[in-house]
Short mmCIF file of C-alpha atoms in Angstrom, two decimals:
data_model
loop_
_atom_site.label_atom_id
_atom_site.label_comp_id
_atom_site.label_asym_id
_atom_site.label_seq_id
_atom_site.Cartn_x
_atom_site.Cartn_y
_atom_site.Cartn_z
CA UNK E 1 -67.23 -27.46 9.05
CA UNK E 2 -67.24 -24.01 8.83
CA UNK E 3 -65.01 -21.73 7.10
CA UNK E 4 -64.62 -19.05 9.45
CA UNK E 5 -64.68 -19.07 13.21
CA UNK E 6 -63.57 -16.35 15.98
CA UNK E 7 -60.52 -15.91 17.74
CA UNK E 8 -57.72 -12.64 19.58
CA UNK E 9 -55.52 -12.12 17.54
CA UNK E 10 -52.49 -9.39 18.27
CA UNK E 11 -51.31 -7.74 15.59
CA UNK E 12 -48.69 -4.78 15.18
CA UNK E 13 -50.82 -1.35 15.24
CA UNK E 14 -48.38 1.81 15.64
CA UNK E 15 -45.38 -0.32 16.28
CA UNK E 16 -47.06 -2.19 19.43
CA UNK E 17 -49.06 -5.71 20.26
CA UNK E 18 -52.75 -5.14 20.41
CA UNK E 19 -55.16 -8.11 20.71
CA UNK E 20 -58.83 -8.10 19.50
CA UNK E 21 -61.27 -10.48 18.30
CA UNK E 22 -61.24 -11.14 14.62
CA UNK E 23 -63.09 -13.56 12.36
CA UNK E 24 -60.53 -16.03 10.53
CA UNK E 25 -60.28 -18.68 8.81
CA UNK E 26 -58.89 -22.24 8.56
CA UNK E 27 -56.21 -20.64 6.01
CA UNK E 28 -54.94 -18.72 8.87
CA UNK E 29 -54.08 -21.59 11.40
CA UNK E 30 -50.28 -23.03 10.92
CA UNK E 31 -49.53 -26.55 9.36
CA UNK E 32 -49.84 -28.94 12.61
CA UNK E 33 -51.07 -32.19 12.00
CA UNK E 34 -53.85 -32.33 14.37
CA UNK E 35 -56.76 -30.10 14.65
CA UNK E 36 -59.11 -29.72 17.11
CA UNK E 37 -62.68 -28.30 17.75
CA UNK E 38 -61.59 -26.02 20.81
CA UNK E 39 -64.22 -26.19 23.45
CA UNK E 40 -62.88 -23.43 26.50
CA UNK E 41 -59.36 -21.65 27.27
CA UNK E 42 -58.20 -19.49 30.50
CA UNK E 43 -57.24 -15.90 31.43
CA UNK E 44 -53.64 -16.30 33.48
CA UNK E 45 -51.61 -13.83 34.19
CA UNK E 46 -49.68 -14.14 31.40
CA UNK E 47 -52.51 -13.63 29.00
CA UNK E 48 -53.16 -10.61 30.95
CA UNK E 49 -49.70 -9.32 29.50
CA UNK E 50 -50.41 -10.58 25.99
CA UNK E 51 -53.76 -9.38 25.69
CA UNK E 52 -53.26 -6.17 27.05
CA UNK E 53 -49.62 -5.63 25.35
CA UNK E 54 -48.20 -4.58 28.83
CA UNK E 55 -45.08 -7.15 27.78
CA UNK E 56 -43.84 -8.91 24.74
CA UNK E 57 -44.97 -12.21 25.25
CA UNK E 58 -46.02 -12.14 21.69
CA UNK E 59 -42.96 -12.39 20.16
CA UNK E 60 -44.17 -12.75 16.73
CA UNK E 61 -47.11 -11.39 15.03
CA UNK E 62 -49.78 -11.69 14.11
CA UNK E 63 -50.42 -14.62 17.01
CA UNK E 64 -54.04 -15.94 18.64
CA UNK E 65 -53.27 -15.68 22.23
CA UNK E 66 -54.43 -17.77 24.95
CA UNK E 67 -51.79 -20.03 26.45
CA UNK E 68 -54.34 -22.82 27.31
CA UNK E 69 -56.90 -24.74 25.20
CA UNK E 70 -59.01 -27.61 25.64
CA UNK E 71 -61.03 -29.39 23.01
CA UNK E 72 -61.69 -32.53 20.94
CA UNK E 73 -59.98 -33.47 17.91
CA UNK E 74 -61.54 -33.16 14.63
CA UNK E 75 -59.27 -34.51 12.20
CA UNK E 76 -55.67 -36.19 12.92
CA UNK E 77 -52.91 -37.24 10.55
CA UNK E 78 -50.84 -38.36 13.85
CA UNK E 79 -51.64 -41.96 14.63
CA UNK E 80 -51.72 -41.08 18.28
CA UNK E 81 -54.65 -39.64 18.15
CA UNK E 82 -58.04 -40.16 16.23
CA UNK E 83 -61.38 -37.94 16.07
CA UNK E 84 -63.36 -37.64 18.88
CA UNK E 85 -60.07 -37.34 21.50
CA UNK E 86 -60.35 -35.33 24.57
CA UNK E 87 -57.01 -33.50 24.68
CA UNK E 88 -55.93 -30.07 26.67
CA UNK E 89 -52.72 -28.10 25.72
CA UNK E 90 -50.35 -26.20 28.37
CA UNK E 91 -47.89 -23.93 27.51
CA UNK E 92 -45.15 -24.74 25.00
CA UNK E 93 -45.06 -21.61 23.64
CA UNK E 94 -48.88 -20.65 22.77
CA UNK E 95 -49.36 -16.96 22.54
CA UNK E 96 -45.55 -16.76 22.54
CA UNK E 97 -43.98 -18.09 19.54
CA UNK E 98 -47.32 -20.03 18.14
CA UNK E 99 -51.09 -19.64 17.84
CA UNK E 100 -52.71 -20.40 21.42
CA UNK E 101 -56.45 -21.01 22.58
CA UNK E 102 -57.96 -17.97 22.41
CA UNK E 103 -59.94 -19.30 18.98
CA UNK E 104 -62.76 -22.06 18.58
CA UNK E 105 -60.13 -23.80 16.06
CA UNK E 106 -56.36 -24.52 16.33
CA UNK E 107 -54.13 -27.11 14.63
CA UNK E 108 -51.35 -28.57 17.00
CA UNK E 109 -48.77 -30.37 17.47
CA UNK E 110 -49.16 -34.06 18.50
CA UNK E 111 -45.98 -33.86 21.23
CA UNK E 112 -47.81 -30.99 22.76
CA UNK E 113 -50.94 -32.60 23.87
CA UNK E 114 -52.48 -34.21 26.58
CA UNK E 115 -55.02 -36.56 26.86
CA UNK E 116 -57.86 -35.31 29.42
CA UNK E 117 -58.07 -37.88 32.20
CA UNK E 118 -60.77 -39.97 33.00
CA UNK E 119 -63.69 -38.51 34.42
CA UNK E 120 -62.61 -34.83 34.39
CA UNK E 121 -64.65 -32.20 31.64
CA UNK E 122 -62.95 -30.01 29.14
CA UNK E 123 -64.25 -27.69 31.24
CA UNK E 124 -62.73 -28.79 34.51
CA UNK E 125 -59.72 -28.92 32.67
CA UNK E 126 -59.80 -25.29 32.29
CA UNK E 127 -61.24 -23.82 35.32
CA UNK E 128 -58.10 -25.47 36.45
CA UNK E 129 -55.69 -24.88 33.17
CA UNK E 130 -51.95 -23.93 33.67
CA UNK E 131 -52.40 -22.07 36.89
CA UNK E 132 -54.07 -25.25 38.35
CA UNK E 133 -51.66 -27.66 36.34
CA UNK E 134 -48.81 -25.31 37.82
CA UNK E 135 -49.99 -25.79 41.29
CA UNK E 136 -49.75 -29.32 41.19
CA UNK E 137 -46.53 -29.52 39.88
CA UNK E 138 -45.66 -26.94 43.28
CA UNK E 139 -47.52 -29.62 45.55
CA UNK E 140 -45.47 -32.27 43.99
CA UNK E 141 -42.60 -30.54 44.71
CA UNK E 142 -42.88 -30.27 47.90
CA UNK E 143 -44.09 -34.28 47.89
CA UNK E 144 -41.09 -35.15 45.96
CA UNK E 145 -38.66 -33.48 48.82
CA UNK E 146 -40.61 -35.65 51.48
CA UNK E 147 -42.55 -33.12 52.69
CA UNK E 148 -45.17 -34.30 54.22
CA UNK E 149 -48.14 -32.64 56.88
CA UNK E 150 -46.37 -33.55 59.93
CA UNK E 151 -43.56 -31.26 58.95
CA UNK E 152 -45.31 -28.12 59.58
CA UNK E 153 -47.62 -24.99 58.05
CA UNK E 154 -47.46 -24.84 54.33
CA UNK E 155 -47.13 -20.75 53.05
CA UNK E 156 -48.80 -19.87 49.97
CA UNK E 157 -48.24 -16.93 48.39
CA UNK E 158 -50.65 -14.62 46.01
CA UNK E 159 -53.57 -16.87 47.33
CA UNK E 160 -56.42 -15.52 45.65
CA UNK E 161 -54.91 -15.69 42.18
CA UNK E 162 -55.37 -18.68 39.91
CA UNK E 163 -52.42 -20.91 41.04
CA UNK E 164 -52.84 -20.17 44.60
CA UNK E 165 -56.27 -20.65 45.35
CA UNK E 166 -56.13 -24.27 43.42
CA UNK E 167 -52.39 -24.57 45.77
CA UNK E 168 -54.53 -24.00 48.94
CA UNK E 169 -57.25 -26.11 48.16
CA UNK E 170 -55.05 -29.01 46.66
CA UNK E 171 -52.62 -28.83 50.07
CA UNK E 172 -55.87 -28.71 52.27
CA UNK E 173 -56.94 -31.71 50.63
CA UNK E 174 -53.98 -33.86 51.41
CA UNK E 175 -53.95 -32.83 55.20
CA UNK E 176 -51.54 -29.89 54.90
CA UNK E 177 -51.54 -27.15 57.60
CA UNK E 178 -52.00 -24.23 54.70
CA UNK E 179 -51.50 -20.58 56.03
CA UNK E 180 -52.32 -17.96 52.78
CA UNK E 181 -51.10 -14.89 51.96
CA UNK E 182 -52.84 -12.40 49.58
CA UNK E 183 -52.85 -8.58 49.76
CA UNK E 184 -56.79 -8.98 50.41
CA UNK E 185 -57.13 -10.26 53.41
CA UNK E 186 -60.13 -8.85 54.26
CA UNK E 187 -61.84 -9.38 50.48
CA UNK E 188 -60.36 -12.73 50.11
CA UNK E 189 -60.19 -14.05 53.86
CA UNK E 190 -63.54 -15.86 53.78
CA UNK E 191 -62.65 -17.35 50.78
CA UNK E 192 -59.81 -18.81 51.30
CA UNK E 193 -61.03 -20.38 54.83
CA UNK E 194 -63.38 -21.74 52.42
CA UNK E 195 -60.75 -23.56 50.35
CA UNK E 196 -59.04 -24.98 53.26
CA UNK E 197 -56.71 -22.36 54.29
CA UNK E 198 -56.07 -22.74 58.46
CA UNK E 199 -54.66 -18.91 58.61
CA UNK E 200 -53.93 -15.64 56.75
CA UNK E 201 -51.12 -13.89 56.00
CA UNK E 202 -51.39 -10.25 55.49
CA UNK E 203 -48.67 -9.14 52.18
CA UNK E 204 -47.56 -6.78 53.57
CA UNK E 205 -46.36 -9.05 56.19
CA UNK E 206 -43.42 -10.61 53.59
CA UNK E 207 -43.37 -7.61 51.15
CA UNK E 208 -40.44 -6.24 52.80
CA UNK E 209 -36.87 -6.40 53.09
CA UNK E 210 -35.89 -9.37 55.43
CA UNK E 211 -33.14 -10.44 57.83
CA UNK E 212 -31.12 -13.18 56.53
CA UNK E 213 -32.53 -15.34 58.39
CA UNK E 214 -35.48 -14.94 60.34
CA UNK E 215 -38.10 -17.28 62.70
CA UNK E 216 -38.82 -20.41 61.39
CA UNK E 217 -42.28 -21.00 60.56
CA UNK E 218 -42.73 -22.82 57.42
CA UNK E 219 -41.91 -26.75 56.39
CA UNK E 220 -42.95 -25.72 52.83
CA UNK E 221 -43.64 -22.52 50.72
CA UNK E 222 -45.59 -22.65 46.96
CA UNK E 223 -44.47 -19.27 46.45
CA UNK E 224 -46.09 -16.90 42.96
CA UNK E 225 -44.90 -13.91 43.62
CA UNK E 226 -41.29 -13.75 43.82
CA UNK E 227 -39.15 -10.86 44.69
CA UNK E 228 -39.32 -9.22 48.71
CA UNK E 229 -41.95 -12.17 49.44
CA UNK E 230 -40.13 -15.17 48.17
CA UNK E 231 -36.94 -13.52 50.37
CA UNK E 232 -39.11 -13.51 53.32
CA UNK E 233 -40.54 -16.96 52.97
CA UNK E 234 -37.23 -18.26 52.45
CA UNK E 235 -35.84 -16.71 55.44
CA UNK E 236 -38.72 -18.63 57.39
CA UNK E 237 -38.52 -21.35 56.42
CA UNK E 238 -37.89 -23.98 58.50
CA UNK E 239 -34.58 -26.45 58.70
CA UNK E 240 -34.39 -28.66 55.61
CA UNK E 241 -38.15 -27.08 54.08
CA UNK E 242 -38.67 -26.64 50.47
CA UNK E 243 -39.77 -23.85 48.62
CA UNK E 244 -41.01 -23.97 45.21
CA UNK E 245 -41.19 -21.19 43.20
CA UNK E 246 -43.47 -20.61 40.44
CA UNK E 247 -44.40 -16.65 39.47
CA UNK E 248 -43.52 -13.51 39.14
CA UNK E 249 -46.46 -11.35 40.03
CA UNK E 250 -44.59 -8.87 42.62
CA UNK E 251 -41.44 -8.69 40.45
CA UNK E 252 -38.55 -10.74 39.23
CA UNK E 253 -35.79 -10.20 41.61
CA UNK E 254 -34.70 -12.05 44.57
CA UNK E 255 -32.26 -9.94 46.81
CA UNK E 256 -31.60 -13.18 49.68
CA UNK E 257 -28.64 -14.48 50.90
CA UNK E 258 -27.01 -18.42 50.93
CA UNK E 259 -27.77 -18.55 55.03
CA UNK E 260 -30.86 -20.26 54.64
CA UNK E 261 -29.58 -22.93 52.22
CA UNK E 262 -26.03 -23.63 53.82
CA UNK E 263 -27.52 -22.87 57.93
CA UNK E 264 -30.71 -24.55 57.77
CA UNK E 265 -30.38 -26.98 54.36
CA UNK E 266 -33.35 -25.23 52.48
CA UNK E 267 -34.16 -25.91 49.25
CA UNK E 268 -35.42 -24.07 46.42
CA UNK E 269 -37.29 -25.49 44.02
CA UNK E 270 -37.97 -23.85 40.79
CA UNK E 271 -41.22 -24.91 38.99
CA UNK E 272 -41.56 -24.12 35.17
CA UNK E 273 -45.23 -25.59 33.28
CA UNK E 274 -44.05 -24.08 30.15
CA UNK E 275 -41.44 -26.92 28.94
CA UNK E 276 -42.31 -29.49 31.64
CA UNK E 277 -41.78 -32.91 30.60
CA UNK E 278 -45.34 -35.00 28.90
CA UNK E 279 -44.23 -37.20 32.04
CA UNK E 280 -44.64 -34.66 34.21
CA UNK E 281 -47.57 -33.00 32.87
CA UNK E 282 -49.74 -36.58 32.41
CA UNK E 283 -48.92 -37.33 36.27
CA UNK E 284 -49.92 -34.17 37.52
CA UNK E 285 -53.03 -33.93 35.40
CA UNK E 286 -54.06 -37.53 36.60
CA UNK E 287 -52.91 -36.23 40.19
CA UNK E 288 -55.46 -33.24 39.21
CA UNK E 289 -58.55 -35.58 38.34
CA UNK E 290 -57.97 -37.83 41.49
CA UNK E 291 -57.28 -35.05 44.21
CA UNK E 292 -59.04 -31.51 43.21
CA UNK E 293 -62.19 -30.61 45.33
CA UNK E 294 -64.78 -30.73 42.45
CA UNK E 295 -66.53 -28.49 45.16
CA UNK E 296 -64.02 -25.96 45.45
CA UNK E 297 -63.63 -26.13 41.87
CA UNK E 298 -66.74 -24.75 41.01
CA UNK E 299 -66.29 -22.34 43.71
CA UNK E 300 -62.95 -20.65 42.63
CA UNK E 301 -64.13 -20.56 38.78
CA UNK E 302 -66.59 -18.58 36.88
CA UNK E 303 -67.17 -18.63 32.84
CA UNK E 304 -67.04 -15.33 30.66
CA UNK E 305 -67.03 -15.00 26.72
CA UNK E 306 -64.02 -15.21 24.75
CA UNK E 307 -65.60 -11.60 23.70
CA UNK E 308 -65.30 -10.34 27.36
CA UNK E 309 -61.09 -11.54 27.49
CA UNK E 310 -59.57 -8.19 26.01
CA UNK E 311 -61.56 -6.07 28.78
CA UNK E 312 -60.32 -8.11 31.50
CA UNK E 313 -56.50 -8.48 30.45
CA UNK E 314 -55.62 -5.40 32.46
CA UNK E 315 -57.64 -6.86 35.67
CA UNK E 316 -56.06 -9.74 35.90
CA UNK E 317 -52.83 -7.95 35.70
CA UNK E 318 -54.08 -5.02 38.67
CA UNK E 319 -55.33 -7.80 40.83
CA UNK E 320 -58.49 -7.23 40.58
CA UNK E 321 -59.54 -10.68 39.29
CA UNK E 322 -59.96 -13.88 42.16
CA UNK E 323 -59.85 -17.43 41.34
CA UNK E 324 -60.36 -19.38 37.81
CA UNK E 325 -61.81 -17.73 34.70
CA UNK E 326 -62.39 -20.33 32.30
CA UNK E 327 -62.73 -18.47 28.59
CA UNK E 328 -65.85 -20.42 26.76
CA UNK E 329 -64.29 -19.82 23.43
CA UNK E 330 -68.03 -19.93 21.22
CA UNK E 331 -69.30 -17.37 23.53
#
């Protein structure tokens, strides 16, 4: 084994985050009692913020950043899980309050794993990751409220980032009517037809300030943006639709009013991946494995280096970045 390996780590310089790659050791990992050979990891959005230090989401330092990881375990004290284990870990506070995947070793906690379902790669687990994970958990959701295709066109929102283009595909999949919105229509359009989506939704379209209640048009929203466009959606959507809401990307306020929910019996569903029940994460990574479009998989993720992650923190974060990056951390 050897006794140093790379990973981003941010560090205090000047009185502010700043991330960068670093050789460490095993010294430097914390006290968890399993450890794990990690294979690949994932830009999100979030790691966009850490990386970059446009927010806080380090909130101790140093910290490796990277909220995903995916690997095989290398030595275990746990009896729940032996050498040679394919496990993946999802939020739970990596790159937050502990070391996250952004390093080719990490010792972890055993209550944080899970095990990688049959048939699917370490890889696939990570072109997917918590923006895929967190897209299931939306389509369940809406499952779990009873809706079903014959209700009507499903709205997703921020399309062409990571938890909306695996959204579109996912609800295409299952027979959904899936109308996209993304602020790239006419970079994006093409590929989102691709994925399955029957119509697009130009931004600009629901990034405004809305009626209290406007046409209905939508049995279901999986909504990532928040603020003027979750409003909108909520205003259209349609008598006893659900809404899940799972991001932040356009801002974190919601200026709406109770008329949708006490006229026309919407719900809103919040959707958090961070703390989500081992439950909940196991059936929506098995859902994952049985329902994903290995061929729209491939098509909505590319590969960079773990050395290429610091440049592209700020991309992510302007927009600029489409689909799944999956971080190969020993490249």
């Amino acid at each position: 084994m050897s006794d140093t390996f790379n990973a981003i780590v941010a560090e205090e310089v000047d009185g502010k985050p700043v991330a960068a790659l670093k050789t460490i050791g095993l010294e430097d990992l914390p006290d968890e009692p399993v450890l794990a050979d990690v294979a690949y990891s994932t830009i999100n959005y979030k790691d966009g913020l850490a990386v970059s230090g446009a927010a806080p989401i380090c909130r101790k330092l140093p910290l490796i950043c990277g909220i995903d990881l995916a690997g095989t375990v290398v030595e275990s004290s746990d009896d729940a899980y032996q050498p040679g284990d394919k496990v993946l870990v999802n939020g739970y506070g990596l790159s937050e309050l502990h070391n996250g995947g952004y390093t080719q070793k990490q010792r972890l906690r055993p209550e944080w794993l899970v095990r990688v379902p049959e048939g699917m790669s370490l890889f696939e687990t990570m072109a997917l990751g918590t923006a895929g994970y967190t897209a299931m958990l939306c389509v369940q959701g809406l499952q779990d409220q009873g809706v079903t295709p014959a209700d009507g066109p499903i709205l997703v929102t921020g399309a062409a980032g990571g938890v909306g283009t695996v959204a579109v595909s996912l609800l295409a999949g299952l027979g959904y009517e899936v109308h996209a919105s993304t602020g790239r229509v006419d970079e994006q359009g093409d590929f989102l037809r691709g994925l399955g989506a029957s119509a697009l939704v130009p931004r600009q379209d629901l990034a405004r300030d809305s009626k209290p209640l406007e046409k209905e048009l939508w049995a279901g929203v999986v909504d990532t943006v928040g603020d003027k466009v979750l409003a909108t959606a909520i205003a259209q959507t349609k008598y006893e639709g659900v809404v899940t809401a799972c991001g932040l990307a356009g801002g974190a306020g919601l200026h709406s009013s109770v008329m949708p929910f006490i006229l026309r019996g919407v719900t809103l569903r919040g959707i958090d991946s961070v703390m989500a029940s081992q439950a909940r994460r196991q059936r929506a990574w098995d859902a994952l494995a049985h329902s994903m479009n290995r061929e729209h998989l491939a098509r909505l993720s590319a590969t960079v280096a773990m050395t290429a992650v610091p440049a592209l923190a700020p991309k992510i974060l302007a927009g600029e970045v489409a689909g799944r990056l999956v971080v190969d951390v020993n490249a």
